[in-house]
Coordinates of N, CA, C and O in Angstrom, one line a residue:
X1236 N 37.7 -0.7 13.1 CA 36.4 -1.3 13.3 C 35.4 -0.4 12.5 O 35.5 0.8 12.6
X1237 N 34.3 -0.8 11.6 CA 33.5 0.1 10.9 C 32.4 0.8 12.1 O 32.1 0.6 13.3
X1238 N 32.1 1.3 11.3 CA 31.0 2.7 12.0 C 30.0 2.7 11.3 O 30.1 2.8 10.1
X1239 N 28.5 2.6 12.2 CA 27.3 2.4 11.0 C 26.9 3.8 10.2 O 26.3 3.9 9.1
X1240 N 27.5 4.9 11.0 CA 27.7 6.2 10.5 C 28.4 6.4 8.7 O 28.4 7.4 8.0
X1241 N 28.9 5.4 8.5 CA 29.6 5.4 7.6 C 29.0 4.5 6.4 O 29.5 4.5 5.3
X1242 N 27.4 3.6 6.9 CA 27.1 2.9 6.0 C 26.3 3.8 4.9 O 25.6 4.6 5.4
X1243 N 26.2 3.8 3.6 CA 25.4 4.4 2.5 C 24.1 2.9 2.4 O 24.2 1.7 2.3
X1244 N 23.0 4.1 2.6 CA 22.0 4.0 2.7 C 21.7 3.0 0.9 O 21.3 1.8 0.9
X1245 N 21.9 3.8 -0.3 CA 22.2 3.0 -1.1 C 22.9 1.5 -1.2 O 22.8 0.7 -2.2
X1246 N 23.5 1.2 -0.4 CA 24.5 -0.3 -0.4 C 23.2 -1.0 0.5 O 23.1 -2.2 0.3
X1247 N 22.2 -0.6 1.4 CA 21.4 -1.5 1.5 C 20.5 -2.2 0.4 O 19.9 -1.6 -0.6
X1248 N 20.4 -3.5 0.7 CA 19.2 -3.8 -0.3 C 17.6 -3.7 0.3 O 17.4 -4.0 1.5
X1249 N 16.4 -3.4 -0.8 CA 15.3 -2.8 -0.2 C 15.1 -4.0 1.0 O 15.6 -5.0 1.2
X1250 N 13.8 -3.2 1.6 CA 12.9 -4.0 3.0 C 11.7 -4.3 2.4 O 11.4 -3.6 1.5
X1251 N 10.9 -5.3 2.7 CA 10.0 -5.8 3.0 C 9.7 -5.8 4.3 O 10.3 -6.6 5.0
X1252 N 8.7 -4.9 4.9 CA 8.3 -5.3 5.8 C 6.9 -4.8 6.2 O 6.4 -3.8 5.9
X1253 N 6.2 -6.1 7.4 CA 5.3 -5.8 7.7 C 5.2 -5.9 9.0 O 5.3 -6.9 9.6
X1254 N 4.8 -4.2 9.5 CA 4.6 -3.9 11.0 C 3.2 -3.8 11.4 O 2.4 -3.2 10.7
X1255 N 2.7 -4.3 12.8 CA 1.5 -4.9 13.0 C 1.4 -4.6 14.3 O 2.4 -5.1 14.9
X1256 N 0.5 -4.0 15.0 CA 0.4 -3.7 16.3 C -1.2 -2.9 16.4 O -2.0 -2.9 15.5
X1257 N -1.4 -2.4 17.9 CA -2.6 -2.0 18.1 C -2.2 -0.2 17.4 O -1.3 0.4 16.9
X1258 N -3.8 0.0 17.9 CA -4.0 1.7 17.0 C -3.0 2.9 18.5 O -3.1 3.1 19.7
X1259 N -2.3 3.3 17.4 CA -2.0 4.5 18.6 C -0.1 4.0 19.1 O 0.6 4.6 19.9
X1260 N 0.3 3.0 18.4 CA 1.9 2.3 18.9 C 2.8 2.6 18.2 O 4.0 2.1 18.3
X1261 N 2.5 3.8 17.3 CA 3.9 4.4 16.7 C 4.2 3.5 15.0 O 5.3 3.5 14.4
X1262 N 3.0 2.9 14.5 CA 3.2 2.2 13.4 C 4.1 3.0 12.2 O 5.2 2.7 11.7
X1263 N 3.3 4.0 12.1 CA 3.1 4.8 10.7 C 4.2 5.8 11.0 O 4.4 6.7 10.2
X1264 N 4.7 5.8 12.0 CA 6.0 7.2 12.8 C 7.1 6.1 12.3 O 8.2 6.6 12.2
X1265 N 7.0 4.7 12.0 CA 8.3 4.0 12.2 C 8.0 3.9 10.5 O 9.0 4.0 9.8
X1266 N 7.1 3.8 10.1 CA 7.2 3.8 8.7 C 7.7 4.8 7.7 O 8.3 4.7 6.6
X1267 N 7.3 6.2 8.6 CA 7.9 7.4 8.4 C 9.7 7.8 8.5 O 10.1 9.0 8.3
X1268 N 10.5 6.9 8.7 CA 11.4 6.9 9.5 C 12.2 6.1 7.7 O 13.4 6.2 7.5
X1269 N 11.3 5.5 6.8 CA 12.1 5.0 5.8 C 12.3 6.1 5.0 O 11.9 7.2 5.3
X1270 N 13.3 5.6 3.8 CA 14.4 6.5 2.7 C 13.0 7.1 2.0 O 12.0 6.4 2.0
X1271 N 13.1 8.5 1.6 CA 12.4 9.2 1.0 C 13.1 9.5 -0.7 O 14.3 9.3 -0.8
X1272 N 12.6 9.9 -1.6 CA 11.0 10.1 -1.4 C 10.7 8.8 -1.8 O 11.2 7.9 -2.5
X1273 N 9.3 9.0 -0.6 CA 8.1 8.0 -0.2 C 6.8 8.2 -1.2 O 6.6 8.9 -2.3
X1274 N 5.8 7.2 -0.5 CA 4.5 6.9 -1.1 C 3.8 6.5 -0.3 O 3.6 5.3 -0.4
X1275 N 3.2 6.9 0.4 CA 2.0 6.9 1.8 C 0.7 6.1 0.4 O 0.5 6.7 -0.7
X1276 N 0.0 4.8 0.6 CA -1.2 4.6 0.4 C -2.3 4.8 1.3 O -2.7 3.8 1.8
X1277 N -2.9 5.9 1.8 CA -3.4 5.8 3.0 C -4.9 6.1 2.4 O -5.5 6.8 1.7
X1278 N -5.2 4.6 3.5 CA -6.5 3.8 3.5 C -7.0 4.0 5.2 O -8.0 3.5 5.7
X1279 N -6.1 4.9 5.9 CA -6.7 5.2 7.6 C -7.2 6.6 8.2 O -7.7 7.0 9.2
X1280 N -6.5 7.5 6.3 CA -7.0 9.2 6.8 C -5.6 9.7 7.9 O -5.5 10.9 8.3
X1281 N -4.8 8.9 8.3 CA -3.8 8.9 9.0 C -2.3 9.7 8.8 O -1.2 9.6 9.5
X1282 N -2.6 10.4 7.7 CA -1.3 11.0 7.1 C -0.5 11.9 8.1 O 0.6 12.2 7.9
X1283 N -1.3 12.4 9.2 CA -0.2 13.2 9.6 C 1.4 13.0 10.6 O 2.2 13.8 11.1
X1284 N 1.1 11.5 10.7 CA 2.2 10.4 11.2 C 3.3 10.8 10.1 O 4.4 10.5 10.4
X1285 N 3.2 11.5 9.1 CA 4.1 11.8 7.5 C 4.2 13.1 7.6 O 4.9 13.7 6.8
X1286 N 3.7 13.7 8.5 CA 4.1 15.7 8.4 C 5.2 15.5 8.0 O 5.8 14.4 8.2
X1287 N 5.6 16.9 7.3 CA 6.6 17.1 7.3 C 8.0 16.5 6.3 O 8.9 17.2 5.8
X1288 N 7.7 15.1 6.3 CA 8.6 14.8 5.4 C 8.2 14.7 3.9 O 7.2 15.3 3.4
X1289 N 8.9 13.8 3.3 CA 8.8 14.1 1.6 C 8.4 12.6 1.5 O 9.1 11.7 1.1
X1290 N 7.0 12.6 2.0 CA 6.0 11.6 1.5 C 4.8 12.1 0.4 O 4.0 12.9 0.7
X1291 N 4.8 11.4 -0.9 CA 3.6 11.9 -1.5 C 2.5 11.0 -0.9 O 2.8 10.0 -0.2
X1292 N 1.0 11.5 -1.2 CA 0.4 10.7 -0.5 C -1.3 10.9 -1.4 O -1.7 11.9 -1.9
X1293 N -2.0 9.3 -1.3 CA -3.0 8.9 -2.3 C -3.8 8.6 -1.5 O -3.6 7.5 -0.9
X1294 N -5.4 9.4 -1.0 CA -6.0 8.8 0.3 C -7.2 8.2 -0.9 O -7.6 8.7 -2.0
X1295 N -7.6 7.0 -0.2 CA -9.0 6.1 -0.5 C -9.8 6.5 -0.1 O -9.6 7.1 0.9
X1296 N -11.4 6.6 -0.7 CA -12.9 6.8 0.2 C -13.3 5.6 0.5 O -13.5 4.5 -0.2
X1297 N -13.3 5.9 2.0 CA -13.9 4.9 2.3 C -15.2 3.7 1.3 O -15.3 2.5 1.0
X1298 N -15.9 4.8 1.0 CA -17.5 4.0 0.7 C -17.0 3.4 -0.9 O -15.8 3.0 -1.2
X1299 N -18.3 3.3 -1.8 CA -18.0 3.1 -3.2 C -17.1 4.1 -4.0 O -17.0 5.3 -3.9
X1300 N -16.5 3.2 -4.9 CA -15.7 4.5 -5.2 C -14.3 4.4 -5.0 O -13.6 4.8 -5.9
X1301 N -13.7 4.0 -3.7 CA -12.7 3.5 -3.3 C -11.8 2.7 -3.6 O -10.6 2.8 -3.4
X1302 N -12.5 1.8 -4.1 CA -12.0 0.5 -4.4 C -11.3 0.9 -6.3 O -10.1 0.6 -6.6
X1303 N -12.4 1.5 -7.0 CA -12.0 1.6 -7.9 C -10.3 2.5 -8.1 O -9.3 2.1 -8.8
X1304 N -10.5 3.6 -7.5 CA -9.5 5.0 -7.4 C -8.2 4.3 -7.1 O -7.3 4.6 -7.9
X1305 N -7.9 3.3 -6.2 CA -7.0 2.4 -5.7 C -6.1 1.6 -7.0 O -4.9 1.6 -7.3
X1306 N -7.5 0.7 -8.0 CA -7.3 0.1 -9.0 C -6.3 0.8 -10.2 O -5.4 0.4 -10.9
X1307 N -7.1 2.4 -10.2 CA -6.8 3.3 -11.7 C -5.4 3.9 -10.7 O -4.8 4.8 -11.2
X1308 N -5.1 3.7 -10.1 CA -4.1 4.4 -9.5 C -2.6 3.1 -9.4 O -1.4 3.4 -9.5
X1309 N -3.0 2.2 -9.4 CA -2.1 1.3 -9.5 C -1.6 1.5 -10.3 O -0.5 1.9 -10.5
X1310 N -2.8 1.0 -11.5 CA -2.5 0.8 -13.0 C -1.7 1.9 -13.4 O -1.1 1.6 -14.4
X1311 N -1.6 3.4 -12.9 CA -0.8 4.4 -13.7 C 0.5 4.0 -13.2 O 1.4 3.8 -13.9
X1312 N 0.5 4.0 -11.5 CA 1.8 4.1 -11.2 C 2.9 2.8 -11.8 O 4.1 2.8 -11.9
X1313 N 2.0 1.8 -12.2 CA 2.8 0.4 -12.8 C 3.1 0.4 -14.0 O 3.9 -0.4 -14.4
X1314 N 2.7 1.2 -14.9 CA 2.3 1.7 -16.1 C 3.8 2.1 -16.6 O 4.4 2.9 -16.0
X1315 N 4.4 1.4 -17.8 CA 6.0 1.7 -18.2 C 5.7 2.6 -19.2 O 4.9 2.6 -20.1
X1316 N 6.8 3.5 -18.7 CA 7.1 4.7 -20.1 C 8.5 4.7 -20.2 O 9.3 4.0 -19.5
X1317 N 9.0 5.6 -21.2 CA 10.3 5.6 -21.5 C 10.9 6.9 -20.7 O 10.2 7.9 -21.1
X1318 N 11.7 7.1 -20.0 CA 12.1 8.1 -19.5 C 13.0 9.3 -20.5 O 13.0 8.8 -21.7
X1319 N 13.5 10.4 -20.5 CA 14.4 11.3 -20.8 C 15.5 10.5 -21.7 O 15.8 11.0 -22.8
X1320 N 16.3 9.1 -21.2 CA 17.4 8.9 -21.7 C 17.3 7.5 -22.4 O 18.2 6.7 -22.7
X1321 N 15.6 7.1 -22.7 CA 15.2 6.2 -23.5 C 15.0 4.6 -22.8 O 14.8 3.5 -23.3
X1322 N 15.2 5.3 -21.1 CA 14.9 3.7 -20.3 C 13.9 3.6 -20.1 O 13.2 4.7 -20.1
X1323 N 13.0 2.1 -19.8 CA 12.4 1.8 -19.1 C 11.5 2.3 -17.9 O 12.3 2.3 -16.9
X1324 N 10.5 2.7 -17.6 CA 10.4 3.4 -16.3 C 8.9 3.2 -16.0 O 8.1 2.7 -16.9
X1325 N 8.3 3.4 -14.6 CA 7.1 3.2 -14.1 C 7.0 4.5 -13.4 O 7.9 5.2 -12.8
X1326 N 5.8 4.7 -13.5 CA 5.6 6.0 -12.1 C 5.8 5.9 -10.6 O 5.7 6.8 -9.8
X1327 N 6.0 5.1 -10.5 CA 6.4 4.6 -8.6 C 8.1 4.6 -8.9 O 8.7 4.5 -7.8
X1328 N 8.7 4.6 -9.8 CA 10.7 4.4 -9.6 C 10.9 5.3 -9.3 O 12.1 5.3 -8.9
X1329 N 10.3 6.6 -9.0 CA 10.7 7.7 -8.5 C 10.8 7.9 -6.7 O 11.3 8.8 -6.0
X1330 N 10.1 6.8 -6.3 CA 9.6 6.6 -4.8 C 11.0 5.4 -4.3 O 11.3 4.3 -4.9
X1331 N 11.7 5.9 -3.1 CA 12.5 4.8 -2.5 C 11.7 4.3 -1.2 O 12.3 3.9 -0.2
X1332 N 10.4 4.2 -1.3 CA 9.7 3.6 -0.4 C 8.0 3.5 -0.6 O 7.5 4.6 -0.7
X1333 N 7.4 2.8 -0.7 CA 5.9 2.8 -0.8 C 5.0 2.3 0.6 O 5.1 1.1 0.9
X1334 N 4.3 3.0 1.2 CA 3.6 2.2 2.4 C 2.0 2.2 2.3 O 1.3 3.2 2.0
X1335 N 1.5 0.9 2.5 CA 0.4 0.7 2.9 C -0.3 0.9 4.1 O 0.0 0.0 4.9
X1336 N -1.1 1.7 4.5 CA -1.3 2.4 6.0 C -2.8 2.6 6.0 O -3.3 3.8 6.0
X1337 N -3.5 1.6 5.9 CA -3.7 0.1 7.2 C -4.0 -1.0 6.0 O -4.5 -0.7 4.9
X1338 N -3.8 -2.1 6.3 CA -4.3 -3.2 5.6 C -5.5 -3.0 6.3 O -6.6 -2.8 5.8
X1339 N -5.5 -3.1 7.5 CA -7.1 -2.6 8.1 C -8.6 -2.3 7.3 O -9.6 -2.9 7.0
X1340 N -8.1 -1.1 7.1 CA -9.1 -0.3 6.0 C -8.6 -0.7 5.0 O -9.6 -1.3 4.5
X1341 N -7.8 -0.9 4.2 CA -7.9 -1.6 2.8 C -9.0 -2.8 3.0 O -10.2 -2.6 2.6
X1342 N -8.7 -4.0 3.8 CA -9.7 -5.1 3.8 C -11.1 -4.7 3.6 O -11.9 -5.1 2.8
X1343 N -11.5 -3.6 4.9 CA -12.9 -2.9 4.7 C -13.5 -2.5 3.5 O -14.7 -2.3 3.2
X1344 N -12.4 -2.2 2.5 CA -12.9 -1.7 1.1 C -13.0 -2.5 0.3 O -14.0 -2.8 -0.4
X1345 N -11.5 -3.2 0.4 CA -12.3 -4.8 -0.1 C -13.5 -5.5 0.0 O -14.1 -5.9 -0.9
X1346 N -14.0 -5.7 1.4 CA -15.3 -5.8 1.4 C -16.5 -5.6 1.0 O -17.4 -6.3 0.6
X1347 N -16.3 -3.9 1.0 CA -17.2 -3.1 0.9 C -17.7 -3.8 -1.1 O -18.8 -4.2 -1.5
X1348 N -16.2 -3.6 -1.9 CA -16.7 -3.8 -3.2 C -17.0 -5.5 -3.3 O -17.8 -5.8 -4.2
X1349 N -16.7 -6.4 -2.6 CA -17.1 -7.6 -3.0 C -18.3 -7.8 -2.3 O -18.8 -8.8 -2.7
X1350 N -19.0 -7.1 -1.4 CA -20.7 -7.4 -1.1 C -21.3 -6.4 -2.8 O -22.2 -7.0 -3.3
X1351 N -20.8 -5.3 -3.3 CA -21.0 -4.9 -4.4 C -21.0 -5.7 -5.4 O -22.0 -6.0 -6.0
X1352 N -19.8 -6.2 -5.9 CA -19.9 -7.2 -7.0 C -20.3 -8.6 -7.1 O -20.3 -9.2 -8.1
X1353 N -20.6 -9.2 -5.3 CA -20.8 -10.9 -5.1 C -21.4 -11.3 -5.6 O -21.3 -12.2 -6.4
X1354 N -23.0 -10.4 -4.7 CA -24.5 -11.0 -6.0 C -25.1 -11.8 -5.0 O -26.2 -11.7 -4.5
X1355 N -23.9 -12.9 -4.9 CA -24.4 -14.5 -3.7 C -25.4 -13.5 -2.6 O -24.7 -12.9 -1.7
X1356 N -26.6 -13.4 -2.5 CA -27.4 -13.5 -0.9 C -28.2 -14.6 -0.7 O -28.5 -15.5 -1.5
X1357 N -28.8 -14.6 0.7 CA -29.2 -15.7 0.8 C -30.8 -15.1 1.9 O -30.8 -14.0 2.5
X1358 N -31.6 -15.8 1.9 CA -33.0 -15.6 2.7 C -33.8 -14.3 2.4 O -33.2 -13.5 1.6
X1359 N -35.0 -13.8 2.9 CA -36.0 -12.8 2.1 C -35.5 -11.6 2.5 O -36.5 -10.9 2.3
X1360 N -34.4 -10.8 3.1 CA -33.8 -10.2 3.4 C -32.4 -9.6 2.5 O -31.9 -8.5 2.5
X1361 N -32.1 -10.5 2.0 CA -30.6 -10.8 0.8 C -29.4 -10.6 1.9 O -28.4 -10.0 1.6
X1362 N -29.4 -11.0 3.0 CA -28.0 -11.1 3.9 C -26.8 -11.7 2.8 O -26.9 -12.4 1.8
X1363 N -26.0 -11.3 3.3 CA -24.7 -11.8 2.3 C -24.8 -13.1 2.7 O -25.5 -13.6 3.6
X1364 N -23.6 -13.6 1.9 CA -23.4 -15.1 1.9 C -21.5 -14.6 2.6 O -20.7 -14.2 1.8
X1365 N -21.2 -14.7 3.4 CA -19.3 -14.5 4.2 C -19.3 -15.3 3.5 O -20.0 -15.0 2.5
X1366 N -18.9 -16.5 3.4 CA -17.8 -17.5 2.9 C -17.4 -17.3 1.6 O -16.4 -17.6 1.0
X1367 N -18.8 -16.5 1.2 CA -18.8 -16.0 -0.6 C -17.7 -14.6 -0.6 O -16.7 -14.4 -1.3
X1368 N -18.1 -14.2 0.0 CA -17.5 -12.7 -0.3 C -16.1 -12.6 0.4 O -15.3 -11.7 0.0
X1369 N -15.9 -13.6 1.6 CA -14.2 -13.2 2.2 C -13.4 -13.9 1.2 O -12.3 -13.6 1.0
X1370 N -14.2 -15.1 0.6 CA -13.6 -15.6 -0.5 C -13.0 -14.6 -1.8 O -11.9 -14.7 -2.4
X1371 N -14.0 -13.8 -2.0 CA -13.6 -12.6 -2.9 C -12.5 -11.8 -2.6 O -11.5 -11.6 -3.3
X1372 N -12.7 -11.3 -1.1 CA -11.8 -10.2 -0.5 C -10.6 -10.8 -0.7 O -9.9 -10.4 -1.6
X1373 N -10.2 -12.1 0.1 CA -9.1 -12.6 -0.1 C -8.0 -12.3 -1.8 O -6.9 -11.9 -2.1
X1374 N -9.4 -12.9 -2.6 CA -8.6 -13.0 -3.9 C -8.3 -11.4 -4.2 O -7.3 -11.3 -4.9
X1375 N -8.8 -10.1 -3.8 CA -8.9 -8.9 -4.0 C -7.2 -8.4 -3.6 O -6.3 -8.0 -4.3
X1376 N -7.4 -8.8 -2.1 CA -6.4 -8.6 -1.0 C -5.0 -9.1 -1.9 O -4.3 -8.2 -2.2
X1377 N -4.8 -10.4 -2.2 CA -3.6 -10.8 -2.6 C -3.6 -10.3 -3.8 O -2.5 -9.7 -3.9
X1378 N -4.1 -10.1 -4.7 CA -3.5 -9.7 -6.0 C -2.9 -8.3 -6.0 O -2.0 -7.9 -6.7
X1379 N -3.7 -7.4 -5.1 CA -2.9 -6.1 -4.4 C -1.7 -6.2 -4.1 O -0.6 -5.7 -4.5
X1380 N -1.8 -6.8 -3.5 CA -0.3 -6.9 -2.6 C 0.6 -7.3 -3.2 O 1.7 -6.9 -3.0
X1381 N 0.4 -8.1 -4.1 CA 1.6 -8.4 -5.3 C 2.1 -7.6 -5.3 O 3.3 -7.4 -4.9
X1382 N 0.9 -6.6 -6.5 CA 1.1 -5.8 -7.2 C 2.3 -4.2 -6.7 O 3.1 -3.6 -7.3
X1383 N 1.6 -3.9 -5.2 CA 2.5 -3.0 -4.5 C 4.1 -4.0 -4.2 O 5.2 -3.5 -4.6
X1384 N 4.1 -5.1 -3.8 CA 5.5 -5.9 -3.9 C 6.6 -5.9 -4.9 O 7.8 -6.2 -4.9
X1385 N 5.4 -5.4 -6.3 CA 6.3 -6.1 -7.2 C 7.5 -4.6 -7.4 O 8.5 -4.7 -8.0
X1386 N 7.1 -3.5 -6.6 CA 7.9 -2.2 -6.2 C 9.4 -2.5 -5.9 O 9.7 -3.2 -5.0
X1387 N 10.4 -2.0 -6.6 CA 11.2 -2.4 -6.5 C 12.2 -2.1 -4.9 O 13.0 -2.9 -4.3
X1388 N 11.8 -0.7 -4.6 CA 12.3 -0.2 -3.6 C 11.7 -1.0 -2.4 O 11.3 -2.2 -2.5
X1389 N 11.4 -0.3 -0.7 CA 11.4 -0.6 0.1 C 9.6 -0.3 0.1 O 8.9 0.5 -0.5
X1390 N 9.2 -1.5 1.1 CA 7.7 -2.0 0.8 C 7.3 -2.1 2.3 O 7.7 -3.1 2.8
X1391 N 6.6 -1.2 3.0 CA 6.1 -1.3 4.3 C 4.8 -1.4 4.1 O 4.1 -0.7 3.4
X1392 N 4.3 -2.7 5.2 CA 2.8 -2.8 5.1 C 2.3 -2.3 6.6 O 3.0 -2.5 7.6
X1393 N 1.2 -1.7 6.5 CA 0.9 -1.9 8.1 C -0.3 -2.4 8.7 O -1.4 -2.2 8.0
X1394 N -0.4 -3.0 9.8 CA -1.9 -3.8 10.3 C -2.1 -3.6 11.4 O -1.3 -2.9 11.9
X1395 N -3.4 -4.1 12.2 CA -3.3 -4.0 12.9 C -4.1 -5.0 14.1 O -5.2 -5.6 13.8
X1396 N -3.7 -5.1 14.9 CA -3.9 -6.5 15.6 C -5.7 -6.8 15.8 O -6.4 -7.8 15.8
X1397 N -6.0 -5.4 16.2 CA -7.4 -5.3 16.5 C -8.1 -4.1 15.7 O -7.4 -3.1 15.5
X1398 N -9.3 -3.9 15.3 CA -10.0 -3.2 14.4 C -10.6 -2.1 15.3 O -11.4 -1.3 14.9

């Protein structure tokens, strides 16, 4: 009879997955629990759910500013060079796991830059225009997410049910 003791971690193929619960449920401890070395995106200030182990880790500012750091930071880690023995290579192949920790606060920064770049206000006040701007977020949100998916390894997102 086999023994899961016996399974190599390599013969799995990566995860996708996205874990979603309230603040305080053990998200980011179960995310911590994937094949190292890791890649904490942390968008919650929450890193220390990662003590200890062999997570590198890239924190967001909240305010302006944020949004950009996130973008130039993509772009390197997706960024192909040639390695030592003339392969192919990106800055994240080095990582057997990448996590997003919170879609939460990512959205918030999303926001944050599409009331910045929308423009759309409306009455003598300039209140945003929402339908304008979650329309933005949205388009912001998914081309992200691709872009961390298109990772070859294991891809944990995390959310959370309530803000």
């Amino acid at each position: 009879m086999p023994n899961a003791k016996d399974i190599n971690i390599e013969e799995i193929p990566p995860l996708r997955v996205w874990v979603c619960g309230d603040s305080g449920t053990g998200k980011s401890v179960f995310a911590s629990t994937f094949p190292t070395p890791g890649l904490v995106l942390d968008f919650d200030d929450g890193i220390l759910s990662y003590r200890g182990k062999d997570f590198d880790y890239v924190q967001f500012p909240k305010g302006m500013g944020g949004w950009e750091k996130l973008q130039a930071f993509l772009m390197e880690m997706r960024k192909e060079t040639k390695n030592e023995k003339g392969e192919k290579t990106r800055g994240w192949d080095r990582y057997k796991t990448i996590i997003l920790d919170s879609t939460t606060s990512f959205t918030d920064l999303a926001m944050t830059h599409a009331l910045a770049i929308g423009g759309a206000k409306i009455g003598p006040g300039g209140s945003p225009l929402w339908n304008v701007h979650y329309a933005i977020v949205k388009s912001l949100i998914e081309g992200n997410i691709r872009r961390i998916l298109d990772f070859k390894g294991n891809v944990v997102v995390i959310g959370h049910l309530s803000p």
